[in-house]
Tab-separated table of N, CA and C and ligand atoms in Angstrom:
chain	number	residue	atom	x	y	z
N	1	MET	N	0.844	96.629	-34.174
N	1	MET	CA	-0.390	96.759	-34.168
N	1	MET	C	-0.625	95.154	-34.913
N	2	ALA	N	-1.842	94.227	-34.339
N	2	ALA	CA	-2.110	93.271	-34.765
N	2	ALA	C	-2.595	93.466	-36.252
N	3	GLU	N	-2.614	92.120	-37.146
N	3	GLU	CA	-2.841	92.213	-38.136
N	3	GLU	C	-4.414	92.020	-38.470
N	4	ASP	N	-4.811	92.029	-37.713
N	4	ASP	CA	-6.435	91.502	-37.808
N	4	ASP	C	-7.242	93.081	-36.993
N	5	THR	N	-6.376	93.866	-36.633
N	5	THR	CA	-6.693	95.187	-36.042
N	5	THR	C	-7.153	96.077	-36.818
N	6	GLN	N	-8.672	96.641	-36.955
N	6	GLN	CA	-9.157	97.469	-37.817
N	6	GLN	C	-9.028	98.982	-37.465
N	7	LEU	N	-8.308	99.586	-37.987
N	7	LEU	CA	-8.529	101.231	-37.850
N	7	LEU	C	-9.770	101.873	-37.933
N	8	LEU	N	-10.231	102.123	-36.646
N	8	LEU	CA	-11.729	102.526	-36.849
N	8	LEU	C	-11.765	104.011	-37.614
N	9	PRO	N	-12.741	104.478	-38.176
N	9	PRO	CA	-12.657	105.888	-38.623
N	9	PRO	C	-12.153	106.919	-37.528
N	10	TYR	N	-12.734	106.696	-36.253
N	10	TYR	CA	-12.005	107.748	-35.541
N	10	TYR	C	-10.787	108.025	-35.210
N	11	CYS	N	-9.895	106.658	-34.830
N	11	CYS	CA	-8.714	106.275	-34.811
N	11	CYS	C	-8.200	107.049	-36.189
N	12	GLN	N	-8.734	106.825	-37.184
N	12	GLN	CA	-8.003	107.443	-38.470
N	12	GLN	C	-7.975	108.976	-38.454
N	13	ASN	N	-9.446	109.586	-38.167
N	13	ASN	CA	-9.157	111.084	-37.952
N	13	ASN	C	-8.339	111.632	-36.574
N	14	GLN	N	-8.071	110.900	-35.811
N	14	GLN	CA	-7.225	111.359	-34.816
N	14	GLN	C	-5.761	111.480	-35.430
N	15	LEU	N	-5.385	110.719	-36.340
N	15	LEU	CA	-4.182	110.442	-36.323
N	15	LEU	C	-3.877	111.163	-37.397
N	16	THR	N	-5.027	111.736	-38.471
N	16	THR	CA	-4.809	112.600	-39.476
N	16	THR	C	-4.632	113.858	-38.970
N	17	GLY	N	-5.505	114.276	-37.693
N	17	GLY	CA	-5.183	115.461	-36.879
N	17	GLY	C	-3.853	115.851	-36.354
N	18	LEU	N	-3.169	114.509	-35.532
N	18	LEU	CA	-1.903	114.896	-35.097
N	18	LEU	C	-0.980	115.276	-36.779
N	19	ARG	N	-0.888	114.755	-37.763
N	19	ARG	CA	-0.076	114.732	-38.464
N	19	ARG	C	-0.224	116.215	-38.968
N	20	VAL	N	-1.405	116.682	-39.077
N	20	VAL	CA	-1.917	118.523	-39.314
N	20	VAL	C	-1.279	119.090	-37.963
N	21	HIS	N	-1.238	118.729	-37.117
N	21	HIS	CA	-0.686	119.620	-35.979
N	21	HIS	C	1.001	119.686	-35.992
N	22	VAL	N	1.375	118.376	-35.894
N	22	VAL	CA	3.042	118.331	-35.911
N	22	VAL	C	3.435	119.351	-37.060
N	23	ARG	N	2.686	118.655	-38.515
N	23	ARG	CA	3.240	119.505	-39.664
N	23	ARG	C	3.067	121.145	-39.509
N	24	ALA	N	1.999	121.985	-38.641
N	24	ALA	CA	2.023	123.143	-38.412
N	24	ALA	C	3.126	123.825	-37.486
N	25	LEU	N	3.597	122.858	-36.522
N	25	LEU	CA	4.579	123.156	-35.714
N	25	LEU	C	5.702	123.153	-36.525
N	26	PHE	N	6.069	122.203	-37.306
N	26	PHE	CA	7.515	122.077	-38.287
N	26	PHE	C	7.482	123.203	-39.089
N	27	GLU	N	6.350	123.516	-39.397
N	27	GLU	CA	5.977	124.918	-40.563
N	27	GLU	C	6.479	126.048	-39.630
N	28	ALA	N	5.907	126.376	-38.417
N	28	ALA	CA	6.419	127.622	-37.343
N	28	ALA	C	7.949	127.702	-37.504
N	29	ALA	N	8.512	126.305	-37.025
N	29	ALA	CA	9.776	126.166	-36.434
N	29	ALA	C	10.672	126.617	-37.710
N	30	VAL	N	10.236	126.044	-39.374
N	30	VAL	CA	10.945	126.143	-40.176
N	30	VAL	C	11.112	127.794	-40.677
N	31	GLN	N	9.631	128.468	-40.467
N	31	GLN	CA	9.555	129.878	-41.053
N	31	GLN	C	10.181	130.787	-39.686
N	32	ASN	N	10.283	130.611	-38.548
N	32	ASN	CA	10.986	131.090	-37.408
N	32	ASN	C	10.080	131.992	-37.137
N	33	ARG	N	8.714	131.335	-36.661
N	33	ARG	CA	7.847	132.516	-36.015
N	33	ARG	C	6.909	131.187	-35.142
N	34	PRO	N	6.268	132.129	-34.180
N	34	PRO	CA	5.700	131.539	-33.035
N	34	PRO	C	4.757	130.657	-33.608
N	35	PRO	N	4.288	129.187	-32.693
N	35	PRO	CA	3.509	128.274	-33.284
N	35	PRO	C	1.941	128.442	-32.867
N	36	SER	N	1.000	127.958	-33.014
N	36	SER	CA	-0.748	128.457	-32.598
N	36	SER	C	-0.275	127.814	-31.041
N	37	ALA	N	-1.142	128.439	-30.070
N	37	ALA	CA	-0.763	127.810	-28.579
N	37	ALA	C	-1.596	126.881	-28.710
N	38	ALA	N	-3.014	126.925	-29.241
N	38	ALA	CA	-3.808	125.667	-29.112
N	38	ALA	C	-2.960	124.481	-29.942
N	39	ILE	N	-2.532	124.462	-30.798
N	39	ILE	CA	-1.633	123.456	-31.502
N	39	ILE	C	-0.729	122.674	-30.382
N	40	VAL	N	-0.056	123.609	-29.981
N	40	VAL	CA	1.121	123.142	-28.668
N	40	VAL	C	0.099	122.308	-27.745
N	41	ASP	N	-0.995	122.871	-27.085
N	41	ASP	CA	-2.040	122.059	-26.468
N	41	ASP	C	-2.346	121.003	-26.724
N	42	ALA	N	-2.444	120.849	-28.057
N	42	ALA	CA	-3.044	119.755	-28.285
N	42	ALA	C	-2.179	118.453	-28.314
N	43	VAL	N	-0.964	118.829	-29.155
N	43	VAL	CA	0.233	117.638	-29.500
N	43	VAL	C	0.424	117.344	-27.880
N	44	ASN	N	0.674	118.364	-26.969
N	44	ASN	CA	0.840	117.928	-25.749
N	44	ASN	C	-0.341	116.902	-24.967
N	45	GLY	N	-1.345	117.244	-24.910
N	45	GLY	CA	-2.770	116.254	-25.020
N	45	GLY	C	-2.312	115.277	-25.594
N	46	ASN	N	-1.942	114.900	-26.818
N	46	ASN	CA	-1.649	113.515	-27.258
N	46	ASN	C	-0.485	112.659	-26.244
N	47	MET	N	0.671	113.664	-26.084
N	47	MET	CA	1.399	113.661	-25.106
N	47	MET	C	1.303	112.544	-23.688
N	48	GLN	N	0.490	113.313	-23.343
N	48	GLN	CA	-0.185	113.240	-22.145
N	48	GLN	C	-0.993	111.649	-21.968
N	49	LYS	N	-2.055	111.267	-22.890
N	49	LYS	CA	-3.075	110.304	-22.983
N	49	LYS	C	-1.888	108.807	-23.011
N	50	ILE	N	-0.501	108.930	-23.041
N	50	ILE	CA	0.519	107.843	-22.670
N	50	ILE	C	0.150	107.319	-21.374
N	51	SER	N	0.113	108.024	-20.652
N	51	SER	CA	-0.058	107.541	-19.234
N	51	SER	C	-1.549	106.998	-18.868
N	52	SER	N	-2.432	107.310	-19.550
N	52	SER	CA	-3.843	106.694	-19.672
N	52	SER	C	-3.875	105.362	-19.075
N	53	ALA	N	-4.538	105.152	-17.591
N	53	ALA	CA	-4.448	104.052	-16.974
N	53	ALA	C	-5.739	103.201	-17.779
N	54	PRO	N	-5.992	101.896	-17.488
N	54	PRO	CA	-6.938	101.051	-18.026
N	54	PRO	C	-8.182	100.985	-16.819
N	55	ALA	N	-9.567	100.895	-17.237
N	55	ALA	CA	-10.174	101.213	-15.900
N	55	ALA	C	-10.355	100.333	-15.044
N	56	LEU	N	-11.063	100.245	-13.702
N	56	LEU	CA	-11.417	98.988	-12.957
N	56	LEU	C	-12.698	98.638	-13.510
N	57	CYS	N	-12.605	97.189	-13.503
N	57	CYS	CA	-14.018	96.302	-14.150
N	57	CYS	C	-14.323	95.139	-12.847
N	58	PHE	N	-15.202	94.878	-12.964
N	58	PHE	CA	-15.982	94.084	-11.548
N	58	PHE	C	-16.776	92.810	-12.499
N	59	ASN	N	-16.578	91.755	-12.592
N	59	ASN	CA	-17.886	91.066	-13.158
N	59	ASN	C	-17.823	89.556	-11.758
N	60	GLU	N	-18.914	88.947	-11.731
N	60	GLU	CA	-18.542	87.877	-10.611
N	60	GLU	C	-17.750	86.814	-10.984
N	61	SER	N	-17.628	86.363	-12.449
N	61	SER	CA	-16.417	85.306	-12.577
N	61	SER	C	-15.276	85.661	-12.101
N	62	GLN	N	-15.136	87.164	-12.642
N	62	GLN	CA	-13.354	87.654	-12.437
N	62	GLN	C	-13.210	88.285	-11.072
N	63	GLY	N	-14.217	88.754	-10.694
N	63	GLY	CA	-14.011	89.764	-9.679
N	63	GLY	C	-13.558	91.181	-10.353
N	64	PHE	N	-12.784	91.990	-9.474
N	64	PHE	CA	-11.610	92.982	-9.977
N	64	PHE	C	-11.125	92.762	-11.071
N	65	PHE	N	-11.121	93.594	-12.288
N	65	PHE	CA	-10.055	93.511	-13.274
N	65	PHE	C	-9.452	94.995	-13.904
N	66	ARG	N	-8.586	94.951	-14.853
N	66	ARG	CA	-8.614	96.387	-15.226
N	66	ARG	C	-8.806	95.964	-16.975
N	67	GLN	N	-9.388	96.996	-17.667
N	67	GLN	CA	-9.029	96.701	-19.147
N	67	GLN	C	-9.103	98.114	-19.751
N	68	HIS	N	-8.589	97.880	-20.836
N	68	HIS	CA	-9.053	99.261	-21.774
N	68	HIS	C	-9.815	99.164	-22.168
N	69	THR	N	-10.635	100.300	-22.012
N	69	THR	CA	-12.224	100.413	-22.446
N	69	THR	C	-12.511	100.082	-24.158
N	70	HIS	N	-11.261	100.639	-24.711
N	70	HIS	CA	-11.597	100.303	-26.135
N	70	HIS	C	-9.770	100.255	-26.885
N	71	PRO	N	-9.800	99.035	-26.791
N	71	PRO	CA	-8.635	98.471	-27.382
N	71	PRO	C	-7.783	99.144	-28.293
N	72	VAL	N	-8.275	99.286	-29.283
N	72	VAL	CA	-7.777	99.690	-30.611
N	72	VAL	C	-7.490	101.355	-30.090
N	73	THR	N	-8.456	101.999	-29.255
N	73	THR	CA	-8.002	103.404	-29.222
N	73	THR	C	-6.941	103.765	-28.445
N	74	GLN	N	-6.808	102.608	-27.289
N	74	GLN	CA	-5.436	103.224	-26.533
N	74	GLN	C	-4.208	102.404	-27.536
N	75	LEU	N	-4.335	101.358	-28.607
N	75	LEU	CA	-2.963	101.443	-29.437
N	75	LEU	C	-2.907	102.805	-30.291
N	76	VAL	N	-3.996	102.911	-30.618
N	76	VAL	CA	-3.343	104.690	-31.472
N	76	VAL	C	-3.080	105.489	-30.708
N	77	GLU	N	-3.870	105.751	-29.446
N	77	GLU	CA	-3.498	107.134	-28.485
N	77	GLU	C	-1.831	106.564	-27.940
N	78	HIS	N	-1.496	105.265	-27.758
N	78	HIS	CA	-0.212	104.815	-27.718
N	78	HIS	C	0.789	105.758	-28.653
N	79	ALA	N	0.558	105.230	-29.964
N	79	ALA	CA	1.205	105.325	-31.470
N	79	ALA	C	1.160	106.985	-31.114
N	80	MET	N	0.573	107.799	-31.121
N	80	MET	CA	0.219	109.237	-31.127
N	80	MET	C	1.260	110.036	-30.054
N	81	ALA	N	1.121	108.864	-28.818
N	81	ALA	CA	1.990	109.958	-27.808
N	81	ALA	C	3.204	109.810	-28.468
N	82	LEU	N	3.721	108.262	-28.617
N	82	LEU	CA	4.769	108.370	-29.280
N	82	LEU	C	5.656	109.348	-30.386
N	83	ILE	N	4.427	109.655	-31.726
N	83	ILE	CA	4.821	110.537	-32.330
N	83	ILE	C	4.778	112.103	-32.231
N	84	ALA	N	4.064	112.104	-30.936
N	84	ALA	CA	3.967	113.615	-30.289
N	84	ALA	C	5.001	113.682	-29.629
N	85	ASP	N	5.879	112.799	-29.058
N	85	ASP	CA	6.982	112.892	-28.115
N	85	ASP	C	8.184	112.702	-28.935
N	86	ASP	N	8.142	112.293	-30.286
N	86	ASP	CA	9.354	112.369	-30.994
N	86	ASP	C	9.561	113.611	-31.678
N	87	ALA	N	7.761	114.302	-31.843
N	87	ALA	CA	8.198	115.541	-32.774
N	87	ALA	C	8.610	116.691	-31.525
N	88	ALA	N	8.066	116.565	-30.485
N	88	ALA	CA	8.784	117.712	-29.254
N	88	ALA	C	9.821	117.415	-28.972
N	89	GLY	N	10.488	116.167	-28.974
N	89	GLY	CA	12.034	116.043	-28.612
N	89	GLY	C	12.555	116.781	-29.935
N	90	LEU	N	12.231	116.496	-31.390
N	90	LEU	CA	12.972	117.221	-32.324
N	90	LEU	C	12.873	118.384	-32.278
N	91	LEU	N	11.635	118.946	-31.907
N	91	LEU	CA	11.638	120.366	-32.043
N	91	LEU	C	12.363	121.366	-30.961
N	92	ALA	N	12.479	120.659	-29.689
N	92	ALA	CA	13.222	121.438	-28.687
N	92	ALA	C	14.491	120.733	-28.322
N	93	GLY	N	14.948	119.803	-29.580
N	93	GLY	CA	16.039	119.447	-29.140
N	93	GLY	C	17.354	119.867	-30.026
N	94	ASP	N	18.567	119.442	-29.986
N	94	ASP	CA	19.827	119.948	-30.755
N	94	ASP	C	19.479	120.238	-32.179
N	95	ASP	N	18.950	119.205	-32.783
N	95	ASP	CA	18.776	119.250	-34.382
N	95	ASP	C	17.900	120.233	-35.079
N	96	ALA	N	17.309	120.970	-34.096
N	96	ALA	CA	15.638	121.696	-34.402
N	96	ALA	C	16.427	122.782	-35.597
N	97	ASP	N	17.516	123.125	-35.676
N	97	ASP	CA	18.016	123.981	-36.210
N	97	ASP	C	18.103	123.273	-37.873
N	98	LEU	N	18.094	121.867	-37.930
N	98	LEU	CA	18.642	121.431	-39.108
N	98	LEU	C	17.247	120.938	-39.659
N	99	LEU	N	16.080	121.365	-38.927
N	99	LEU	CA	14.578	121.091	-39.598
N	99	LEU	C	14.661	121.769	-40.990
N	100	ALA	N	14.104	121.452	-41.890
N	100	ALA	CA	13.765	121.874	-43.421
N	100	ALA	C	12.798	121.556	-44.031
N	101	GLN	N	12.398	122.079	-44.995
N	101	GLN	CA	11.112	121.609	-45.629
N	101	GLN	C	11.573	121.778	-47.309
N	102	CYS	N	11.338	120.520	-47.997
N	102	CYS	CA	11.855	120.378	-49.364
N	102	CYS	C	11.278	121.189	-49.855
N	103	GLN	N	12.466	121.474	-51.049
N	103	GLN	CA	12.048	122.593	-51.880
N	103	GLN	C	11.796	122.150	-53.540
N	104	SER	N	11.464	120.877	-53.466
N	104	SER	CA	11.252	120.471	-54.816
N	104	SER	C	9.448	120.104	-55.028
N	105	GLU	N	8.860	121.189	-56.025
N	105	GLU	CA	7.454	120.955	-55.690
N	105	GLU	C	7.391	119.451	-56.528
N	106	PRO	N	6.355	119.151	-56.179
N	106	PRO	CA	5.185	119.319	-55.468
N	106	PRO	C	5.468	118.789	-53.987
N	107	CYS	N	6.643	118.364	-53.646
N	107	CYS	CA	6.755	117.612	-52.384
N	107	CYS	C	6.638	118.751	-51.328
N	108	ASP	N	5.996	118.005	-49.954
N	108	ASP	CA	5.845	119.112	-48.956
N	108	ASP	C	6.520	118.519	-48.010
N	109	ARG	N	7.428	117.514	-47.751
N	109	ARG	CA	8.004	116.628	-46.729
N	109	ARG	C	8.877	117.732	-46.104
N	110	PHE	N	8.944	117.500	-44.759
N	110	PHE	CA	10.415	118.089	-43.524
N	110	PHE	C	11.453	116.972	-43.593
N	111	TYR	N	12.297	117.303	-43.390
N	111	TYR	CA	14.010	116.499	-43.247
N	111	TYR	C	14.807	117.306	-42.760
N	112	LEU	N	15.874	116.644	-42.132
N	112	LEU	CA	16.568	117.226	-41.446
N	112	LEU	C	17.902	117.348	-42.502
N	113	ARG	N	18.236	118.676	-42.566
N	113	ARG	CA	19.597	119.189	-43.144
N	113	ARG	C	20.815	118.843	-42.814
N	114	THR	N	20.959	117.563	-43.656
N	114	THR	CA	22.484	116.848	-42.612
N	114	THR	C	23.744	117.211	-43.411
N	115	HIS	N	23.533	118.169	-44.218
N	115	HIS	CA	24.493	119.076	-44.894
N	115	HIS	C	24.210	120.415	-45.374
N	116	ALA	N	24.884	121.693	-45.413
N	116	ALA	CA	24.434	122.930	-45.329
N	116	ALA	C	23.745	123.184	-46.747
N	117	ARG	N	24.290	122.698	-47.957
N	117	ARG	CA	23.344	123.149	-49.110
N	117	ARG	C	22.241	122.065	-49.318
N	118	ARG	N	22.148	121.279	-48.360
N	118	ARG	CA	21.013	120.067	-48.792
N	118	ARG	C	19.661	121.117	-48.784
N	119	ARG	N	18.394	120.964	-49.866
N	119	ARG	CA	17.302	121.595	-50.643
N	119	ARG	C	16.159	120.693	-50.442
N	120	TRP	N	16.607	119.455	-50.551
N	120	TRP	CA	15.740	117.995	-50.824
N	120	TRP	C	15.355	117.144	-49.908
N	121	CYS	N	14.105	116.737	-50.020
N	121	CYS	CA	14.159	116.085	-48.533
N	121	CYS	C	14.678	114.230	-48.932
N	122	SER	N	14.895	113.956	-50.626
N	122	SER	CA	15.487	112.759	-51.252
N	122	SER	C	16.058	112.862	-52.162
N	123	THR	N	16.750	111.977	-52.970
N	123	THR	CA	17.549	111.839	-53.866
N	123	THR	C	16.784	112.249	-55.210
N	124	ARG	N	15.414	111.394	-55.132
N	124	ARG	CA	14.742	111.299	-55.782
N	124	ARG	C	14.233	112.963	-56.245
N	125	CYS	N	13.426	113.423	-54.978
N	125	CYS	CA	13.054	114.746	-55.236
N	125	CYS	C	14.197	115.939	-55.846
N	126	GLY	N	15.470	116.073	-55.663
N	126	GLY	CA	16.667	116.732	-56.229
N	126	GLY	C	16.913	116.147	-57.468
N	127	ASP	N	16.624	115.387	-58.069
N	127	ASP	CA	16.651	114.407	-59.454
N	127	ASP	C	15.566	115.288	-60.433
N	128	ARG	N	14.145	115.116	-59.527
N	128	ARG	CA	13.234	115.633	-60.551
N	128	ARG	C	13.499	117.417	-60.303
N	129	ALA	N	13.686	118.125	-59.226
N	129	ALA	CA	14.251	119.241	-59.273
N	129	ALA	C	15.128	119.600	-60.157
N	130	ARG	N	16.716	119.143	-60.644
N	130	ARG	CA	17.400	119.050	-61.566
N	130	ARG	C	17.067	118.857	-62.769
N	131	ALA	N	15.997	118.000	-62.974
N	131	ALA	CA	15.336	117.930	-64.525
N	131	ALA	C	14.482	118.656	-65.050
N	132	ALA	N	13.719	119.555	-63.883
N	132	ALA	CA	12.498	120.350	-64.342
N	132	ALA	C	13.948	121.793	-64.556
N	133	ARG	N	14.805	121.901	-64.042
N	133	ARG	CA	15.629	123.178	-64.048
N	133	ARG	C	15.989	123.181	-65.333
N	134	ALA	N	16.629	121.544	-65.869
N	134	ALA	CA	17.343	121.471	-67.209
N	134	ALA	C	15.936	121.739	-68.163
N	135	HIS	N	14.743	121.082	-68.267
N	135	HIS	CA	13.842	120.913	-68.963
N	135	HIS	C	13.770	122.993	-69.268
N	136	ALA	N	13.368	123.580	-68.164
N	136	ALA	CA	12.968	124.938	-68.512
N	136	ALA	C	14.267	125.731	-69.060
N	137	ARG	N	15.431	125.347	-68.892
N	137	ARG	CA	16.601	125.756	-69.937
N	137	ARG	C	16.444	125.546	-70.783
N	138	LYS	N	16.111	124.176	-71.576
N	138	LYS	CA	15.982	124.080	-72.725
N	138	LYS	C	14.804	124.588	-73.847
N	139	TYR	N	13.846	124.520	-72.951
N	139	TYR	CA	12.495	125.086	-73.649
N	139	TYR	C	12.151	126.342	-73.440
N	140	HIS	N	12.253	126.887	-72.663
N	140	HIS	CA	11.890	128.122	-72.051
N	140	HIS	C	13.349	128.997	-72.133
N	141	GLN	N	13.839	129.177	-73.217
N	141	GLN	CA	14.719	130.380	-73.139
N	141	GLN	C	14.422	131.726	-73.452
N	142	PRO	N	15.006	132.779	-72.717
N	142	PRO	CA	14.463	134.050	-72.736
N	142	PRO	C	14.703	134.461	-74.268
N	143	GLU	N	13.664	135.440	-74.686
N	143	GLU	CA	13.745	135.690	-76.094
N	143	GLU	C	14.890	136.604	-76.233
N	144	GLY	N	15.176	136.414	-77.701
N	144	GLY	CA	16.406	137.123	-78.049
N	144	GLY	C	17.661	136.481	-78.013
N	145	ASN	N	17.473	135.044	-77.208
N	145	ASN	CA	19.019	134.273	-76.846
N	145	ASN	C	19.293	133.454	-78.396
L	1	ZN	ZN1	10.778	116.094	-51.213
């Protein structure tokens, strides 16, 4: 995206909506339950926008020409189509079983479980979870110990 491109509130809302939808699909996958059909439709809609054709236009000086009627929206829609396509590829692909949600509070990221015992999205989250456990052991010993 060009540096001087402003992300219009409309586009920001679209991107936020896609993020919410992709997260809902990832949650359904991780929790092994069926996704909302409406959300699957919405993400499919994002992917199909990638082929939206520029409008046919005409004026006296140029004659016929084609132009995207809202260039910023077209850029955002293209980006959203790629994100939706990546998410769909992941959910329906060979790595789908590796999808997991980080277990370090308050992190809510998803990650690919690259080895069987991995429980956190990052070293940082793992360190925070280990520190919290150590703190709990030190300061919250059960009574009678
Ligand atoms: Zn995390």
